[in-house]
Coordinates of C-alpha atoms in Angstrom, one line a residue:
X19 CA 31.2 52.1 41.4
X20 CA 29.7 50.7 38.0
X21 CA 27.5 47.8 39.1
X22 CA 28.0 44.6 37.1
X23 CA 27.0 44.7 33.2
X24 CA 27.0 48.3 33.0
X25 CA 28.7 50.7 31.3
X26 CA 30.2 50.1 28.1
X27 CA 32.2 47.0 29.0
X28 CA 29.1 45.3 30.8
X29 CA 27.2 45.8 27.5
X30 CA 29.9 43.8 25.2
X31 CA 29.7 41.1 28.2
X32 CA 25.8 41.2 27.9
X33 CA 26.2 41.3 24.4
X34 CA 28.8 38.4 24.2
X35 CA 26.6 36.3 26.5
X36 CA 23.6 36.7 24.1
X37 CA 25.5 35.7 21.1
X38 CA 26.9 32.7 22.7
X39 CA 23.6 31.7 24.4
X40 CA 22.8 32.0 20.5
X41 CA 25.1 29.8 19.0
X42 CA 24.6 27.6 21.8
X43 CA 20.9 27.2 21.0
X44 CA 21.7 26.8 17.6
X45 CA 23.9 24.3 17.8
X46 CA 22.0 22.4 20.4
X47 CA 18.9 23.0 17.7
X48 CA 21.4 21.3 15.0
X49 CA 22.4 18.1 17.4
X50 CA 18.4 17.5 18.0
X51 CA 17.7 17.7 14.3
X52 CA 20.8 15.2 13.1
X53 CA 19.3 13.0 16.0
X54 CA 16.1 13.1 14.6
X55 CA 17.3 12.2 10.9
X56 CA 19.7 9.4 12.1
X57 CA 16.8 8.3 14.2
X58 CA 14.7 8.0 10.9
X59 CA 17.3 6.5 8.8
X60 CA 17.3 3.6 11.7
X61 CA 13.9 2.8 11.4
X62 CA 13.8 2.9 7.7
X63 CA 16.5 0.5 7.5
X64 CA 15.1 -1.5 9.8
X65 CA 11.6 -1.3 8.5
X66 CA 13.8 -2.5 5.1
X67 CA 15.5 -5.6 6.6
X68 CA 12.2 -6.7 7.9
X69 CA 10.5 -6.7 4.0
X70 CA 13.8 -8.7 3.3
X71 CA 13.1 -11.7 5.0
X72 CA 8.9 -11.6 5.3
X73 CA 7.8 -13.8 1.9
X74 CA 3.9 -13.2 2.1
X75 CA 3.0 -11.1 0.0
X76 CA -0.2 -9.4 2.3
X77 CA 2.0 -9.1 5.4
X78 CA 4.6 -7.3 3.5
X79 CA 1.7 -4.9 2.7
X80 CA 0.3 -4.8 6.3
X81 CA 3.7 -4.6 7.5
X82 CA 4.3 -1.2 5.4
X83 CA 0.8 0.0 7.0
X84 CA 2.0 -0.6 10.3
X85 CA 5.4 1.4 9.5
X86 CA 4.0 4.5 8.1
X87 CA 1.0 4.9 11.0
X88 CA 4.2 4.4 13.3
X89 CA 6.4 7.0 11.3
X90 CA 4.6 9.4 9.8
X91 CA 3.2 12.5 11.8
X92 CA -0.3 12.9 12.6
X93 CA -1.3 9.2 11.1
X94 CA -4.1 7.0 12.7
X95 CA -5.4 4.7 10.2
X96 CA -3.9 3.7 6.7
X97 CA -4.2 1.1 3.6
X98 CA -2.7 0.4 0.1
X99 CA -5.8 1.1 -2.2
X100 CA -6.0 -0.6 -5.6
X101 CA -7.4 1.0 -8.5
X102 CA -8.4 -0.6 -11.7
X103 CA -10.1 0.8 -14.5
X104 CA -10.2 4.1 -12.7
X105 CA -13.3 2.8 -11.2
X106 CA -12.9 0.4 -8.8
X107 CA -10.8 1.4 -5.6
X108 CA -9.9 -2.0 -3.5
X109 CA -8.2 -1.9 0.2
X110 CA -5.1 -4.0 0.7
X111 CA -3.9 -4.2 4.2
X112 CA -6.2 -2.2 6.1
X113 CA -5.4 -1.0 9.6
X114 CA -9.5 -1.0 10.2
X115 CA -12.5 -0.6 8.9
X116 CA -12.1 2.8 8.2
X117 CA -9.6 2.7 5.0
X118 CA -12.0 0.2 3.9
X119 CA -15.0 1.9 3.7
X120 CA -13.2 4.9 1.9
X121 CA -11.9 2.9 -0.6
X122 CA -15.3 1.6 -0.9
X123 CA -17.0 5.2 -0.9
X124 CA -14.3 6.6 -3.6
X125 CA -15.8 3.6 -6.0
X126 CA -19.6 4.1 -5.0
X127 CA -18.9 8.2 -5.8
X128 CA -16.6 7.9 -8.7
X129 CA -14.6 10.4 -7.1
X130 CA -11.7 10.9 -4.7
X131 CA -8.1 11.5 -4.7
X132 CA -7.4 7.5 -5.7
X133 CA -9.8 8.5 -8.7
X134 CA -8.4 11.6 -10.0
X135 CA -5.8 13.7 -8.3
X136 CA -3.1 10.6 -7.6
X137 CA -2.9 9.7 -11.3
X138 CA -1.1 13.0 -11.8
X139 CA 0.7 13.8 -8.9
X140 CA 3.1 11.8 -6.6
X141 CA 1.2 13.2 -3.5
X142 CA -2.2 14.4 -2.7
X143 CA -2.8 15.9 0.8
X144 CA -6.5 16.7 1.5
X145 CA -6.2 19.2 4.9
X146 CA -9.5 18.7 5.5
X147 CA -12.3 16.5 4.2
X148 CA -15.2 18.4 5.9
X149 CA -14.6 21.2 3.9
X150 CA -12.8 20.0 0.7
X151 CA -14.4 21.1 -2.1
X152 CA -12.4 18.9 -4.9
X153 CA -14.5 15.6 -4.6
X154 CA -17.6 17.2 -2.9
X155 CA -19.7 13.6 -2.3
X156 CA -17.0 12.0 -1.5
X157 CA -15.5 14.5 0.8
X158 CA -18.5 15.0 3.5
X159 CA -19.3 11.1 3.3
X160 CA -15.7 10.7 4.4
X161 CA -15.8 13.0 7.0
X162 CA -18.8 11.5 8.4
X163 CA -17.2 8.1 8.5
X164 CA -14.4 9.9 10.6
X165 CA -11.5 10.3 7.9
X166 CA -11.0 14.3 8.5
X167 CA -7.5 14.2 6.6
X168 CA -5.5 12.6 3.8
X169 CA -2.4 11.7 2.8
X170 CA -1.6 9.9 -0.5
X171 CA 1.6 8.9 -2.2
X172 CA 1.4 7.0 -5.7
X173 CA 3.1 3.7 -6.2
X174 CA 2.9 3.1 -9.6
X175 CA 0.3 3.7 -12.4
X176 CA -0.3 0.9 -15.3
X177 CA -2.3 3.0 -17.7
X178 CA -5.9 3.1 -15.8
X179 CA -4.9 0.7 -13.1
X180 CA -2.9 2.6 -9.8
X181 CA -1.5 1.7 -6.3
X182 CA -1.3 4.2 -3.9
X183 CA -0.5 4.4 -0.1
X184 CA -3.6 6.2 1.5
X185 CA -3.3 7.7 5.4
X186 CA -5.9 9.0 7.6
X187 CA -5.7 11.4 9.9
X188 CA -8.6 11.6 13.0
X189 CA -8.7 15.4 12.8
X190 CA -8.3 18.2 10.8
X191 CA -4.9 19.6 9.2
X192 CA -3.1 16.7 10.9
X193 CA -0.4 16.3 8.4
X194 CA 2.6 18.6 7.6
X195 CA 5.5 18.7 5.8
X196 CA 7.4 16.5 8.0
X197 CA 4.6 13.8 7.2
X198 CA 5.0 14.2 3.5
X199 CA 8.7 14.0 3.6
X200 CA 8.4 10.5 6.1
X201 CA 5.6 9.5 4.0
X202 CA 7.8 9.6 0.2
X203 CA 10.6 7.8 2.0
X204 CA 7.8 5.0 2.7
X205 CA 6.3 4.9 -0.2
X206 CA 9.6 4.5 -1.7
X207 CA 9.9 1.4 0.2
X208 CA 6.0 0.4 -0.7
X209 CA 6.4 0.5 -3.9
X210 CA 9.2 -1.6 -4.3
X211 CA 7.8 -4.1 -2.0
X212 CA 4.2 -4.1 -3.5
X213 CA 5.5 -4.8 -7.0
X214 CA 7.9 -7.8 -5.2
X215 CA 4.8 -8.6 -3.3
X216 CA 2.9 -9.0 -6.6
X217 CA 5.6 -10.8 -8.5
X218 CA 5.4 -13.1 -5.6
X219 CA 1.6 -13.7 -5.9
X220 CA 1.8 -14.6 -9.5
X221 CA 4.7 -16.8 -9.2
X222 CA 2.8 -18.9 -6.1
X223 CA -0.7 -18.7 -7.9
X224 CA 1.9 -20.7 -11.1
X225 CA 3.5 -23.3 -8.7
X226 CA 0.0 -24.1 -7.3
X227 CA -1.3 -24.2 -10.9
X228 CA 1.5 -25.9 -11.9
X229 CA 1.2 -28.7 -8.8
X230 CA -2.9 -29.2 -9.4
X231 CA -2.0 -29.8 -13.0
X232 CA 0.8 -32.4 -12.2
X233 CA -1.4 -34.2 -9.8
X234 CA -4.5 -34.5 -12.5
X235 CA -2.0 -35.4 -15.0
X236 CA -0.9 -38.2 -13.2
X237 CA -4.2 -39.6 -11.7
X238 CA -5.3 -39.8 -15.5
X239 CA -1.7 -41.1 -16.2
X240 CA -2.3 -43.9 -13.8
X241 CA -5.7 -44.9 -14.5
X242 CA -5.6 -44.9 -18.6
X243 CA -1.9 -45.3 -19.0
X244 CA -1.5 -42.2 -21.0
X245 CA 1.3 -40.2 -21.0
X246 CA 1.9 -36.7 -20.0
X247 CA 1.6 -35.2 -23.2
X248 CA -2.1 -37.3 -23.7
X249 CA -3.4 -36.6 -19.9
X250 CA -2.9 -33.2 -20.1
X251 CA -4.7 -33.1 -23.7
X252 CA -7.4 -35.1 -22.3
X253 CA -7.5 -32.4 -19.5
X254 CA -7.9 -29.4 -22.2
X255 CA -10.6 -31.6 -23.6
X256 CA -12.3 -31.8 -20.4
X257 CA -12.6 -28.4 -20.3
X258 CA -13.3 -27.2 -23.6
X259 CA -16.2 -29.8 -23.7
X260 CA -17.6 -28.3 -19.8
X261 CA -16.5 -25.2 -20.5
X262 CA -14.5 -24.9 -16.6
X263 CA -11.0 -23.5 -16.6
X264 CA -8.7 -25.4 -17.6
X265 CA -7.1 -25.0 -13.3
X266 CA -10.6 -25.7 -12.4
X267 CA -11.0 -29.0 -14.0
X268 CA -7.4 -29.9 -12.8
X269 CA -8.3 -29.1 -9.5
X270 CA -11.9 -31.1 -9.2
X271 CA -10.0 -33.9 -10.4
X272 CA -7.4 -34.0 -8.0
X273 CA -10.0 -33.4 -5.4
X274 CA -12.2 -35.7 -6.2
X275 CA -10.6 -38.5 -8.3
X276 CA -13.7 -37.6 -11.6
X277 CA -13.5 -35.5 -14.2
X278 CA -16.0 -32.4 -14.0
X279 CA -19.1 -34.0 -16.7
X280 CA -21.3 -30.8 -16.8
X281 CA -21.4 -27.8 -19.3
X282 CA -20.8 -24.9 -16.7
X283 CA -23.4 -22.1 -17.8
X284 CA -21.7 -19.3 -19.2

């Protein structure tokens, strides 16, 4: 009696089982992975109706943070560094101190991936800082404020003046491919949103301009009986002759019902 599997028909059955444990596996493997990248594309689309209907310009910042320390592998700490001049490296929407004071460390060395390698490529990953030898101050300062990786993805570069998404990793080689390929469909998303965001700024930072003007306008209206065209000459007077922005003088006026009467030192 040939027990059962044996023989030459029991090894097609073993063989048949094998391929179809195979194809079952990589099917199954298939499934998981189209689960994982509709999962994705949910969270980016929600993370994109959210930016829709958030109008301050920091929180939408923040609010990308927040999203890419949630999505993107291996993340614990992130920010949207400012660079302008390729000097001066400023933190917008830190998720701690941490961003912060590597921002601050990249300015105080002159060096660091905001400073040099993210003008030229879309992303920088720096395995880890401890031993990177690319930005040698900067690197071990880093590391010893607790930053042992980095991920950066450019936003936009104005001749010497960049934004770039920066993430921190807690430990060594703590990003992978996965996060770079998370992290670009972010920064997609940040970079739209940060020039909105900075559109907005400018067009509040008008209005208020705008209203402060209009007030000191019409206090000077009022109390002379100018009109609009003479107040607001008699403003630009006021500050030519005090040398005070033009906004400043606007604004102690409206404040404080006087015009400003002192030379401000230049």
């Amino acid at each position: 009696m040939v027990a059962n599997g044996a023989g030459p028909d029991g090894n097609d059955d073993a063989r048949d089982a094998s391929e179809d444990s195979q194809r079952t596996d990589e099917v199954t493997g298939e499934k998981d992975q189209n689960g994982e990248m509709e999962g994705l594309a949910e969270q980016m689309s929600e993370l994109a109706r959210s930016l829709q209907v958030e109008d301050d310009p920091q929180e939408v910042l923040a609010h990308l943070v927040r999203a890419a320390i949630e999505l993107v592998p291996g993340t614990d700490e992130g920010s949207i560094s400012v660079v302008t001049g390729r000097r001066d490296v400023q933190s917008h929407a830190p998720s701690s101190d941490l961003p912060q004071k590597v921002d601050a460390l990249q300015s105080e060395t002159k060096q660091g991936p905001c400073l040099d390698a993210v003008y030229e490529h879309q992303t920088v990953t720096v395995p880890d800082l401890a031993s990177e030898q690319r930005w040698p101050k900067f690197s071990r300062k880093a590391a010893e404020l607790g930053a042992a990786s980095m991920l950066s993805f450019q936003l936009y570069v104005e001749g010497d003046n960049l934004g770039a998404l920066n993430l921190y990793g807690r430990t060594p080689h703590a990003f992978t491919e996965d996060s770079e390929q998370v992290g670009l469909l972010i920064a997609s998303h940040a970079a739209i949103a940060f020039a909105d965001a900075t559109k907005l700024g400018h067009m509040r930072d008008a209005l208020r301009s705008r209203d402060v003007i209009g007030q000191a306008k019409g206090i000077l209206m009022e109390r002379y009986g100018l009109t609009a065209q003479n107040a607001f000459i008699m403003l630009t007077q006021a500050s030519s002759h005090t040398n005070i922005k033009l906004l400043d003088v606007a604004e102690h006026l409206a404040t404080t019902g006087a015009l400003p009467s002192h030379r401000r030192r230049s």
